[in-house]
Amino acid sequence: MPADPTPLVVNVKEAGRLLGIRLTKVYDLMRTRELSFVKIGRSTKIELAAIQDYINRQRVGNMPRVVR
């Protein structure tokens, strides 16, 4: 039997653990639409791709430096 594939989505608690932030901060990010999420029935899920996108947007070193 093949191994379980990597999940495409995680719950809010797991998203917080992956990001290293508190659950309330995850909900704040979702409320302000900085972190996208999906509703599947009554469950709120966050795509792993959305977590990676959020991380990429927060990255400081990838912005061009402005020289004055």
Short mmCIF file of N, CA and C in Angstrom, two decimals:
data_model
loop_
_atom_site.label_atom_id
_atom_site.label_comp_id
_atom_site.label_asym_id
_atom_site.label_seq_id
_atom_site.Cartn_x
_atom_site.Cartn_y
_atom_site.Cartn_z
N MET A 1 0.84 -1.18 0.00
CA MET A 1 0.00 0.00 0.00
C MET A 1 0.89 1.25 0.00
N PRO A 2 0.61 2.24 -0.88
CA PRO A 2 1.46 3.45 -0.95
C PRO A 2 1.31 4.29 0.31
N ALA A 3 2.34 5.08 0.58
CA ALA A 3 2.32 5.99 1.73
C ALA A 3 1.28 7.08 1.51
N ASP A 4 0.78 7.63 2.62
CA ASP A 4 -0.21 8.71 2.53
C ASP A 4 0.42 9.92 1.85
N PRO A 5 -0.31 10.53 0.92
CA PRO A 5 0.23 11.73 0.27
C PRO A 5 0.24 12.91 1.24
N THR A 6 1.04 13.89 0.94
CA THR A 6 1.09 15.11 1.74
C THR A 6 -0.26 15.81 1.64
N PRO A 7 -0.83 16.25 2.76
CA PRO A 7 -2.13 16.93 2.69
C PRO A 7 -2.01 18.27 1.98
N LEU A 8 -3.09 18.69 1.36
CA LEU A 8 -3.14 19.98 0.68
C LEU A 8 -3.57 21.09 1.63
N VAL A 9 -4.31 20.71 2.68
CA VAL A 9 -4.82 21.69 3.63
C VAL A 9 -4.55 21.22 5.05
N VAL A 10 -4.52 22.19 5.96
CA VAL A 10 -4.38 21.89 7.39
C VAL A 10 -5.44 22.69 8.14
N ASN A 11 -5.70 22.31 9.39
CA ASN A 11 -6.64 23.08 10.19
C ASN A 11 -5.94 24.32 10.74
N VAL A 12 -6.70 25.19 11.37
CA VAL A 12 -6.17 26.47 11.85
C VAL A 12 -5.08 26.26 12.90
N LYS A 13 -5.29 25.32 13.79
CA LYS A 13 -4.31 25.05 14.84
C LYS A 13 -2.98 24.59 14.25
N GLU A 14 -3.05 23.70 13.26
CA GLU A 14 -1.83 23.22 12.61
C GLU A 14 -1.15 24.33 11.83
N ALA A 15 -1.92 25.22 11.21
CA ALA A 15 -1.34 26.35 10.49
C ALA A 15 -0.55 27.24 11.45
N GLY A 16 -1.11 27.47 12.63
CA GLY A 16 -0.40 28.25 13.64
C GLY A 16 0.89 27.58 14.06
N ARG A 17 0.84 26.27 14.23
CA ARG A 17 2.05 25.53 14.61
C ARG A 17 3.10 25.62 13.51
N LEU A 18 2.68 25.48 12.26
CA LEU A 18 3.63 25.56 11.14
C LEU A 18 4.26 26.95 11.02
N LEU A 19 3.47 27.98 11.29
CA LEU A 19 3.97 29.35 11.21
C LEU A 19 4.69 29.79 12.48
N GLY A 20 4.50 29.06 13.56
CA GLY A 20 5.12 29.43 14.83
C GLY A 20 4.46 30.62 15.48
N ILE A 21 3.14 30.75 15.27
CA ILE A 21 2.40 31.87 15.84
C ILE A 21 1.19 31.34 16.60
N ARG A 22 0.63 32.20 17.45
CA ARG A 22 -0.53 31.81 18.25
C ARG A 22 -1.79 31.71 17.40
N LEU A 23 -2.73 30.94 17.90
CA LEU A 23 -4.00 30.73 17.21
C LEU A 23 -4.73 32.04 16.96
N THR A 24 -4.71 32.96 17.93
CA THR A 24 -5.40 34.24 17.75
C THR A 24 -4.79 35.04 16.60
N LYS A 25 -3.48 34.95 16.41
CA LYS A 25 -2.82 35.65 15.30
C LYS A 25 -3.23 35.04 13.97
N VAL A 26 -3.38 33.71 13.93
CA VAL A 26 -3.83 33.06 12.69
C VAL A 26 -5.22 33.58 12.34
N TYR A 27 -6.12 33.65 13.33
CA TYR A 27 -7.46 34.16 13.07
C TYR A 27 -7.43 35.63 12.64
N ASP A 28 -6.54 36.42 13.22
CA ASP A 28 -6.38 37.82 12.79
C ASP A 28 -5.96 37.89 11.33
N LEU A 29 -4.99 37.07 10.94
CA LEU A 29 -4.52 37.05 9.56
C LEU A 29 -5.64 36.62 8.60
N MET A 30 -6.46 35.68 9.04
CA MET A 30 -7.58 35.24 8.22
C MET A 30 -8.63 36.34 8.11
N ARG A 31 -8.90 37.01 9.23
CA ARG A 31 -9.92 38.08 9.25
C ARG A 31 -9.54 39.22 8.32
N THR A 32 -8.24 39.55 8.28
CA THR A 32 -7.77 40.65 7.43
C THR A 32 -7.42 40.18 6.02
N ARG A 33 -7.66 38.90 5.75
CA ARG A 33 -7.41 38.28 4.44
C ARG A 33 -5.93 38.26 4.05
N GLU A 34 -5.04 38.38 5.03
CA GLU A 34 -3.62 38.23 4.76
C GLU A 34 -3.25 36.76 4.58
N LEU A 35 -4.06 35.89 5.15
CA LEU A 35 -3.89 34.45 5.02
C LEU A 35 -5.20 33.89 4.52
N SER A 36 -5.18 33.38 3.30
CA SER A 36 -6.43 32.87 2.72
C SER A 36 -6.78 31.51 3.32
N PHE A 37 -8.06 31.20 3.28
CA PHE A 37 -8.55 29.95 3.85
C PHE A 37 -9.74 29.47 3.05
N VAL A 38 -10.11 28.23 3.28
CA VAL A 38 -11.27 27.65 2.60
C VAL A 38 -12.18 27.04 3.66
N LYS A 39 -13.46 27.04 3.36
CA LYS A 39 -14.43 26.38 4.21
C LYS A 39 -14.82 25.08 3.52
N ILE A 40 -14.70 23.99 4.24
CA ILE A 40 -15.13 22.69 3.74
C ILE A 40 -16.16 22.19 4.74
N GLY A 41 -17.41 22.33 4.37
CA GLY A 41 -18.48 22.05 5.33
C GLY A 41 -18.38 23.06 6.46
N ARG A 42 -18.30 22.57 7.68
CA ARG A 42 -18.16 23.45 8.84
C ARG A 42 -16.70 23.71 9.20
N SER A 43 -15.81 23.00 8.55
CA SER A 43 -14.39 23.11 8.87
C SER A 43 -13.73 24.27 8.13
N THR A 44 -12.83 24.94 8.81
CA THR A 44 -12.01 25.97 8.19
C THR A 44 -10.63 25.38 7.98
N LYS A 45 -10.17 25.42 6.74
CA LYS A 45 -8.88 24.84 6.38
C LYS A 45 -8.02 25.89 5.70
N ILE A 46 -6.71 25.70 5.83
CA ILE A 46 -5.76 26.60 5.19
C ILE A 46 -4.86 25.76 4.31
N GLU A 47 -4.77 26.17 3.05
CA GLU A 47 -3.92 25.43 2.12
C GLU A 47 -2.45 25.65 2.47
N LEU A 48 -1.67 24.61 2.32
CA LEU A 48 -0.23 24.74 2.54
C LEU A 48 0.36 25.78 1.60
N ALA A 49 -0.17 25.87 0.39
CA ALA A 49 0.29 26.87 -0.57
C ALA A 49 0.01 28.29 -0.06
N ALA A 50 -1.12 28.49 0.63
CA ALA A 50 -1.45 29.80 1.18
C ALA A 50 -0.49 30.17 2.30
N ILE A 51 -0.08 29.18 3.08
CA ILE A 51 0.90 29.42 4.14
C ILE A 51 2.23 29.83 3.52
N GLN A 52 2.65 29.13 2.48
CA GLN A 52 3.91 29.46 1.81
C GLN A 52 3.83 30.85 1.16
N ASP A 53 2.69 31.18 0.56
CA ASP A 53 2.51 32.51 -0.03
C ASP A 53 2.64 33.60 1.03
N TYR A 54 2.02 33.37 2.19
CA TYR A 54 2.11 34.35 3.28
C TYR A 54 3.56 34.53 3.71
N ILE A 55 4.27 33.43 3.86
CA ILE A 55 5.68 33.50 4.25
C ILE A 55 6.48 34.28 3.21
N ASN A 56 6.25 34.01 1.95
CA ASN A 56 6.98 34.71 0.88
C ASN A 56 6.71 36.21 0.91
N ARG A 57 5.47 36.61 1.21
CA ARG A 57 5.15 38.04 1.28
C ARG A 57 5.80 38.71 2.48
N GLN A 58 6.08 37.95 3.53
CA GLN A 58 6.68 38.51 4.73
C GLN A 58 8.20 38.58 4.65
N ARG A 59 8.77 37.92 3.67
CA ARG A 59 10.22 37.85 3.54
C ARG A 59 10.79 39.24 3.34
N VAL A 60 11.77 39.61 4.14
CA VAL A 60 12.36 40.94 4.10
C VAL A 60 13.47 41.03 3.07
N GLY A 61 14.26 40.01 2.94
CA GLY A 61 15.44 40.05 2.10
C GLY A 61 15.21 40.05 0.60
N ASN A 62 13.98 39.85 0.15
CA ASN A 62 13.77 39.76 -1.30
C ASN A 62 13.30 41.07 -1.93
N MET A 63 13.20 42.13 -1.16
CA MET A 63 12.79 43.41 -1.69
C MET A 63 14.01 44.18 -2.19
N PRO A 64 13.90 44.84 -3.34
CA PRO A 64 15.02 45.64 -3.81
C PRO A 64 15.32 46.78 -2.87
N ARG A 65 16.57 47.06 -2.68
CA ARG A 65 16.98 48.12 -1.76
C ARG A 65 16.90 49.47 -2.46
N VAL A 66 16.32 50.44 -1.79
CA VAL A 66 16.19 51.78 -2.33
C VAL A 66 17.41 52.59 -1.88
N VAL A 67 18.15 53.12 -2.85
CA VAL A 67 19.33 53.93 -2.53
C VAL A 67 18.97 55.39 -2.77
N ARG A 68 19.24 56.22 -1.79
CA ARG A 68 18.90 57.65 -1.93
C ARG A 68 20.15 58.46 -2.08
#
